[in-house]
Amino acid sequence: MSEYKDKIDNMRWSYSRVTCYDHCPYNFYLRYIIDDDSQYLAEGNYYAEVGSFVHSILEKIFKGELQVDDALQYYIDNFDNNVVYTTKQSSMEKTYEACADYFATVDFNWLKDYEILGVEKKVDIDIGGHRFVGYIDLLVRNNETKEISVIDHKSSAYPFKKDGKSVLKKSKEGFSKYSKQMYLYCKSVIEEYNEYPKWIIWNHFKDQKFAKIPFVKKDYEKAITWFSNKIKRIENDESFEPNIEYFFCKNLCDFRSCCEYAKQDE
C-alpha cells in the first residue's frame, strides 16, 4: 500500500477516474498507479473516439468556429483522421450513420432563447478534501426565466421510456452513474453563480433526443457523498482485483492488448 499511497493522496480526481475504478480496479491500478507505457500501453476504442470526435464538432459549433450547416461535411471529411480504432463492422456502420444523420438534421434554433455561459467549461473544485476536475459540455441560462441548465453530450442510448420520465430498465445503471457525474459538475455552478441549476440535460445525439431532469438537492447531496465514499474505497484497496467481463475486457478496456487477465481467455 505504501508504495502507491502518495499517488492516490495527491491525485487530481475526475468522474472518469472514479468510474474507471468501478469498471475494473485493476484497470485503475495500471493506468493511474503503475502509469508506465513501457509495461502497459493504454489504447483507445472505436466508441470512445467517435464520441470524442462528435464532442469536438459540437464544441466548435457552440464556440462559433463552425457553422451548423457545415457540420455534416466536416464530420465526413475529418472522420478517418479522428477515429482510427475499429470494432465489429456492422456496429461501426450503424454508429457512423447515426452521427451523420444527427449532423444532417440537427437544429440549434432553441439556443436563441439562451445565453451560453460556457462551452467545455472547466470544473476545478474541492469535494470532500479532494481536488475534482472535469468539463461541462455546455452551460446555458434561459434569457426569460434566468434558469441555468447543465448540458452533457452523450453517445449512449436515450434512457427514458415513451413518457419521457421513467428510465428504461436496461438504462438504469448507466443513467444513475452519469446523473452523479452531472451533479458533481453542479457543485462548480453553485459555487460560481451562487444558485442551483434548474435542469440537467443530456443530448443523446445518436438518438437525436434530449433527456431532461430537474435538479434535486437531495440527489446532489447523494452524489457528493457517493464520490467521497468511492475515493475512500480506492484509498483502502490493497489488491485492486480485476473485474473480468468479456465485452468490456475485449473491446473497451484501455489495456485489452496487454492485461494479463484479458489474455487468459485467448
XYZ file of N, CA and C in Angstrom, residues 43 54 87 110 134 155 161 217 227 244 256 258:
36
model
N -4.639 2.046 -24.748
C -5.126 2.334 -26.092
C -6.588 2.744 -26.019
N -17.367 13.686 -32.064
C -18.635 14.413 -32.105
C -18.620 15.555 -31.086
N -14.007 -1.839 -34.648
C -14.718 -2.871 -33.913
C -15.545 -3.652 -34.940
N -33.215 26.495 -30.815
C -33.620 26.682 -29.426
C -32.614 27.534 -28.653
N -13.091 18.483 -14.151
C -13.909 17.971 -15.249
C -14.258 19.102 -16.191
N -23.165 9.784 -26.163
C -23.266 8.838 -27.275
C -24.127 7.643 -26.900
N -38.372 5.930 -21.166
C -39.489 5.313 -21.881
C -40.242 6.404 -22.639
N -31.946 18.680 -4.949
C -30.886 18.901 -3.965
C -30.495 17.609 -3.250
N -19.256 10.191 -4.239
C -17.905 10.479 -4.704
C -16.889 10.313 -3.573
N -13.536 -9.106 -14.378
C -13.403 -9.714 -15.698
C -14.784 -9.857 -16.328
N -6.618 -3.863 -23.023
C -7.105 -5.150 -23.531
C -6.045 -5.947 -24.285
N -2.734 -5.925 -23.444
C -1.568 -6.248 -22.637
C -1.905 -6.745 -21.229
